[in-house]
């Protein structure tokens, strides 16, 4: 994800002059304003007469290549702490290995917590002391493995609590949130030693009322204790927080405490706290469920910006032997409990295809030497994942408990390496592609750089190119695919940088399978620029938002052009992986915000998916930012990330589209044209070029290989008013039953349709419609789409009855029950068949 990461001492600034954190903080305030209806420049946003549009489907114009289900992936990146822990991996304490991070990293407020926690003079953040008279607390680093050791970024250690006599009680605590609406049981793991008789561990309310506790025996040697803490009842205190709005979550507030009484001392280390219903004892069951319900097909990891600083060796082997690292891209303390094995286990549990991205930071400075990854490191990672136990890395994997190889097929090298916010970046595409003559590659080392440790001090002009990484990785396993870090064609053109052209020219199909492209719709640089744009274009905030949402149309054409260029350069099987997709634009002060939690944001995602379906010869993979986490609890912060409410409509769009791929049908894109109401797109930032007469209604269509079933996807990107749409399906579908699922904004007045989700129990800013109708005798179907609405049409012409997908892709909320009836407006003679078909398909979406 494009960003400017904060450095050790100060924040970098992006090319628009705003730090990433300032940038997102500004957006947060804007969204908060939109959420309560504050707005400016909205006079012309009144609802007007419906727009008229026609969508024509040409089933004779079908693509030769199938439309792949890999258009429905997700990015799994370590944003701060809560995204992975507990969003994906069930760990409900922060800093479980008592890593003391340098004070300078706290001065800038770089680590977010659920509560405001003052830095303790002795305890690692965010642990707090329970101490009165006669109690002393110290941080020690004299142990082995997790228990102690100095790192370039602080000291990994353990706390010692000393008590000086009878009646003295002391210990430490951490305030946490737990998914108590789902389970009251929590599995604790903790290592203890000392001279006191026992240590009491407890889960209490914030006021100190004990709800669960266990007594741990203490000896002079480290002893591992693994009790289950069963809450007597919920705390009764729900957590309220959020980055862009204060939202009441379904999670309870608690305090985890470790205390002892009397005389002596105790040491504590390596804390684990997992919900007792975690999948495989590791994974957040809500997240696994949502990945399955949205029919996700693949998962990208470790990022994102984290890729550039991630060394895979930090995340392998026993948890207690893994070294924690500071997240320099997004801040937060990563214990590395979620590493290669855990990621691949999650992919297996949730039935996802893995794609691993190797960092391109071959020349880190000495302070980051442990983050370096060279071609041989990348090759070792491939060997660790795919090699037989006869190899060194395969044997290491087996030693770690994984005898069988994972056989990971899809790999990438580098993330946004053209961006100044990226560790190890370069603006020179040739440097990234092939490095230079003085670069270190494999066994070749320049004079004075004889071993890997010394390579950590390489200069900026001594780089190893993508070609060396790809060759080294393929030498280990020649069945893998390796893609390079491309640049959004629109932005590369805006910056007058022939990035993609250079990569295709200097590399070749033997080592390059495709390009990894990211499209984030940031809009203009700041609120002032938006105001200037409105004046120049005689426009208002609704115009600006419409342009942002409708620019997805250009995306498909730009990526198709990239495919054509690759073909000219001799790449026969080249593909684009649109591996990060999101809309997070700057808007004017107080204006409505079309972010991913709104229906305009959902319409943007629908437009991008339509573009990918239309251009399926080139766009074969697509991943939306981020993983659809159900219980990534919003943190109390004013900057990032946006509220990860699981009922975000952009996630439902993904499920709406992907549901039709759950069956055995092989889909092929067919011709589709849209006409009628349209608008011009003026020049709007580096990723939106001027474009005339862009239809408000955007569409894509695909037919199964038999030439029978037809799926049509529509979105109305007019944000002011509804659209009356005539869909011309052709005479062959006349009289056929058609299932129509719609997602529409639930708001009936301004801000329409920009409301954000305010509930975790049910969709609060959109509604779902599900109806079965019949195609007219002339092969047309008419329907009405509200502003920023999306529809899926599923047509079948050989069943003699209404055939339905059976899955509208919408998660029903935390109660797990969906009560959206399917209205049947088809011919009465067909209804019996529909009812039989529906009952037989529940839980088995398509044929």
GROMACS .gro file of N, CA and C in nm, residues 126-198:
model
  219
  126UNK      N    1   0.290  -0.218   2.625
  126UNK     CA    2   0.202  -0.135   2.708
  126UNK      C    3   0.166  -0.204   2.841
  127UNK      N    4   0.256  -0.282   2.896
  127UNK     CA    5   0.231  -0.343   3.026
  127UNK      C    6   0.233  -0.236   3.135
  128UNK      N    7   0.151  -0.255   3.237
  128UNK     CA    8   0.140  -0.161   3.349
  128UNK      C    9   0.167  -0.234   3.480
  129UNK      N   10   0.216  -0.162   3.577
  129UNK     CA   11   0.251  -0.223   3.705
  129UNK      C   12   0.133  -0.223   3.802
  130UNK      N   13   0.132  -0.326   3.886
  130UNK     CA   14   0.044  -0.330   4.003
  130UNK      C   15   0.139  -0.330   4.122
  131UNK      N   16   0.159  -0.217   4.182
  131UNK     CA   17   0.265  -0.207   4.284
  131UNK      C   18   0.231  -0.098   4.385
  132UNK      N   19   0.256  -0.131   4.510
  132UNK     CA   20   0.245  -0.034   4.618
  132UNK      C   21   0.375  -0.033   4.696
  133UNK      N   22   0.365  -0.002   4.823
  133UNK     CA   23   0.483  -0.003   4.908
  133UNK      C   24   0.541  -0.143   4.914
  134UNK      N   25   0.672  -0.152   4.907
  134UNK     CA   26   0.739  -0.280   4.919
  134UNK      C   27   0.746  -0.361   4.792
  135UNK      N   28   0.711  -0.301   4.679
  135UNK     CA   29   0.715  -0.371   4.549
  135UNK      C   30   0.806  -0.296   4.454
  136UNK      N   31   0.898  -0.367   4.393
  136UNK     CA   32   0.984  -0.307   4.291
  136UNK      C   33   0.969  -0.385   4.161
  137UNK      N   34   0.984  -0.313   4.052
  137UNK     CA   35   0.970  -0.372   3.918
  137UNK      C   36   1.098  -0.343   3.841
  138UNK      N   37   1.150  -0.444   3.772
  138UNK     CA   38   1.269  -0.425   3.689
  138UNK      C   39   1.254  -0.502   3.559
  139UNK      N   40   1.325  -0.454   3.458
  139UNK     CA   41   1.328  -0.521   3.329
  139UNK      C   42   1.464  -0.585   3.311
  140UNK      N   43   1.468  -0.719   3.294
  140UNK     CA   44   1.594  -0.793   3.288
  140UNK      C   45   1.612  -0.853   3.149
  141UNK      N   46   1.736  -0.863   3.107
  141UNK     CA   47   1.765  -0.915   2.973
  141UNK      C   48   1.870  -1.025   2.977
  142UNK      N   49   1.880  -1.093   3.092
  142UNK     CA   50   1.988  -1.191   3.108
  142UNK      C   51   1.946  -1.333   3.076
  143UNK      N   52   1.827  -1.352   3.017
  143UNK     CA   53   1.780  -1.487   2.989
  143UNK      C   54   1.819  -1.535   2.852
  144UNK      N   55   1.769  -1.651   2.815
  144UNK     CA   56   1.796  -1.710   2.685
  144UNK      C   57   1.670  -1.703   2.599
  145UNK      N   58   1.691  -1.709   2.467
  145UNK     CA   59   1.584  -1.707   2.370
  145UNK      C   60   1.493  -1.586   2.395
  146UNK      N   61   1.362  -1.606   2.401
  146UNK     CA   62   1.273  -1.492   2.418
  146UNK      C   63   1.298  -1.423   2.550
  147UNK      N   64   1.346  -1.496   2.649
  147UNK     CA   65   1.361  -1.440   2.783
  147UNK      C   66   1.458  -1.323   2.788
  148UNK      N   67   1.547  -1.308   2.694
  148UNK     CA   68   1.638  -1.195   2.706
  148UNK      C   69   1.731  -1.180   2.588
  149UNK      N   70   1.782  -1.059   2.572
  149UNK     CA   71   1.880  -1.032   2.468
  149UNK      C   72   1.865  -0.895   2.410
  150UNK      N   73   1.975  -0.834   2.371
  150UNK     CA   74   1.973  -0.703   2.310
  150UNK      C   75   1.957  -0.717   2.158
  151UNK      N   76   1.879  -0.627   2.099
  151UNK     CA   77   1.864  -0.622   1.955
  151UNK      C   78   1.898  -0.480   1.911
  152UNK      N   79   1.916  -0.458   1.780
  152UNK     CA   80   1.944  -0.322   1.734
  152UNK      C   81   1.831  -0.224   1.764
  153UNK      N   82   1.714  -0.276   1.800
  153UNK     CA   83   1.598  -0.189   1.821
  153UNK      C   84   1.541  -0.202   1.960
  154UNK      N   85   1.624  -0.237   2.057
  154UNK     CA   86   1.575  -0.248   2.193
  154UNK      C   87   1.614  -0.380   2.256
  155UNK      N   88   1.562  -0.403   2.375
  155UNK     CA   89   1.599  -0.524   2.449
  155UNK      C   90   1.480  -0.615   2.470
  156UNK      N   91   1.499  -0.741   2.438
  156UNK     CA   92   1.398  -0.843   2.465
  156UNK      C   93   1.430  -0.901   2.601
  157UNK      N   94   1.333  -0.896   2.690
  157UNK     CA   95   1.363  -0.941   2.825
  157UNK      C   96   1.241  -0.994   2.896
  158UNK      N   97   1.239  -0.977   3.026
  158UNK     CA   98   1.128  -1.022   3.108
  158UNK      C   99   1.121  -0.933   3.230
  159UNK      N  100   1.001  -0.914   3.285
  159UNK     CA  101   0.989  -0.833   3.405
  159UNK      C  102   1.014  -0.916   3.531
  160UNK      N  103   1.076  -0.856   3.628
  160UNK     CA  104   1.091  -0.918   3.760
  160UNK      C  105   1.015  -0.831   3.860
  161UNK      N  106   0.923  -0.894   3.932
  161UNK     CA  107   0.845  -0.828   4.036
  161UNK      C  108   0.897  -0.877   4.170
  162UNK      N  109   0.949  -0.786   4.252
  162UNK     CA  110   1.006  -0.822   4.383
  162UNK      C  111   0.918  -0.767   4.494
  163UNK      N  112   0.890  -0.852   4.594
  163UNK     CA  113   0.805  -0.816   4.707
  163UNK      C  114   0.885  -0.834   4.836
  164UNK      N  115   0.865  -0.743   4.931
  164UNK     CA  116   0.956  -0.746   5.046
  164UNK      C  117   0.893  -0.793   5.177
  165UNK      N  118   0.774  -0.859   5.173
  165UNK     CA  119   0.727  -0.913   5.300
  165UNK      C  120   0.578  -0.940   5.303
  166UNK      N  121   0.533  -0.990   5.417
  166UNK     CA  122   0.394  -1.028   5.436
  166UNK      C  123   0.302  -0.908   5.412
  167UNK      N  124   0.189  -0.938   5.347
  167UNK     CA  125   0.091  -0.835   5.320
  167UNK      C  126   0.119  -0.754   5.196
  168UNK      N  127   0.231  -0.782   5.131
  168UNK     CA  128   0.267  -0.708   5.009
  168UNK      C  129   0.212  -0.780   4.887
  169UNK      N  130   0.149  -0.707   4.798
  169UNK     CA  131   0.097  -0.762   4.673
  169UNK      C  132   0.150  -0.678   4.557
  170UNK      N  133   0.197  -0.746   4.457
  170UNK     CA  134   0.248  -0.674   4.341
  170UNK      C  135   0.240  -0.758   4.215
  171UNK      N  136   0.252  -0.694   4.100
  171UNK     CA  137   0.247  -0.766   3.974
  171UNK      C  138   0.240  -0.672   3.856
  172UNK      N  139   0.181  -0.718   3.749
  172UNK     CA  140   0.168  -0.638   3.629
  172UNK      C  141   0.036  -0.671   3.562
  173UNK      N  142  -0.005  -0.584   3.470
  173UNK     CA  143  -0.134  -0.603   3.404
  173UNK      C  144  -0.127  -0.545   3.264
  174UNK      N  145  -0.228  -0.583   3.184
  174UNK     CA  146  -0.248  -0.521   3.054
  174UNK      C  147  -0.398  -0.516   3.028
  175UNK      N  148  -0.446  -0.399   2.988
  175UNK     CA  149  -0.586  -0.385   2.952
  175UNK      C  150  -0.606  -0.434   2.809
  176UNK      N  151  -0.706  -0.517   2.789
  176UNK     CA  152  -0.725  -0.585   2.661
  176UNK      C  153  -0.873  -0.586   2.624
  177UNK      N  154  -0.902  -0.630   2.503
  177UNK     CA  155  -1.040  -0.655   2.460
  177UNK      C  156  -1.050  -0.801   2.419
  178UNK      N  157  -1.166  -0.862   2.443
  178UNK     CA  158  -1.187  -1.004   2.414
  178UNK      C  159  -1.319  -1.022   2.340
  179UNK      N  160  -1.326  -1.122   2.253
  179UNK     CA  161  -1.451  -1.150   2.180
  179UNK      C  162  -1.550  -1.227   2.268
  180UNK      N  163  -1.593  -1.162   2.376
  180UNK     CA  164  -1.674  -1.233   2.475
  180UNK      C  165  -1.817  -1.256   2.428
  181UNK      N  166  -1.858  -1.196   2.317
  181UNK     CA  167  -1.989  -1.228   2.263
  181UNK      C  168  -1.988  -1.365   2.197
  182UNK      N  169  -1.868  -1.419   2.175
  182UNK     CA  170  -1.854  -1.546   2.106
  182UNK      C  171  -1.815  -1.659   2.199
  183UNK      N  172  -1.726  -1.632   2.294
  183UNK     CA  173  -1.680  -1.735   2.386
  183UNK      C  174  -1.636  -1.671   2.518
  184UNK      N  175  -1.650  -1.747   2.626
  184UNK     CA  176  -1.606  -1.702   2.757
  184UNK      C  177  -1.478  -1.772   2.801
  185UNK      N  178  -1.424  -1.859   2.717
  185UNK     CA  179  -1.304  -1.934   2.752
  185UNK      C  180  -1.180  -1.885   2.679
  186UNK      N  181  -1.066  -1.872   2.753
  186UNK     CA  182  -0.943  -1.819   2.694
  186UNK      C  183  -0.824  -1.902   2.742
  187UNK      N  184  -0.749  -1.954   2.646
  187UNK     CA  185  -0.635  -2.039   2.676
  187UNK      C  186  -0.511  -1.953   2.695
  188UNK      N  187  -0.454  -1.964   2.814
  188UNK     CA  188  -0.336  -1.886   2.848
  188UNK      C  189  -0.211  -1.972   2.841
  189UNK      N  190  -0.104  -1.914   2.794
  189UNK     CA  191   0.027  -1.975   2.803
  189UNK      C  192   0.122  -1.873   2.862
  190UNK      N  193   0.200  -1.911   2.963
  190UNK     CA  194   0.293  -1.817   3.025
  190UNK      C  195   0.405  -1.895   3.092
  191UNK      N  196   0.525  -1.840   3.086
  191UNK     CA  197   0.640  -1.900   3.153
  191UNK      C  198   0.671  -1.820   3.280
  192UNK      N  199   0.689  -1.891   3.391
  192UNK     CA  200   0.707  -1.828   3.521
  192UNK      C  201   0.823  -1.894   3.595
  193UNK      N  202   0.897  -1.817   3.672
  193UNK     CA  203   0.993  -1.868   3.767
  193UNK      C  204   1.005  -1.768   3.882
  194UNK      N  205   1.067  -1.809   3.991
  194UNK     CA  206   1.086  -1.716   4.100
  194UNK      C  207   1.095  -1.784   4.235
  195UNK      N  208   1.080  -1.704   4.341
  195UNK     CA  209   1.092  -1.758   4.477
  195UNK      C  210   0.963  -1.745   4.558
  196UNK      N  211   0.859  -1.683   4.502
  196UNK     CA  212   0.730  -1.678   4.571
  196UNK      C  213   0.663  -1.815   4.559
  197UNK      N  214   0.560  -1.837   4.641
  197UNK     CA  215   0.493  -1.967   4.638
  197UNK      C  216   0.410  -1.985   4.511
  198UNK      N  217   0.342  -1.881   4.469
  198UNK     CA  218   0.254  -1.893   4.352
  198UNK      C  219   0.228  -1.756   4.292
   0.00000   0.00000   0.00000
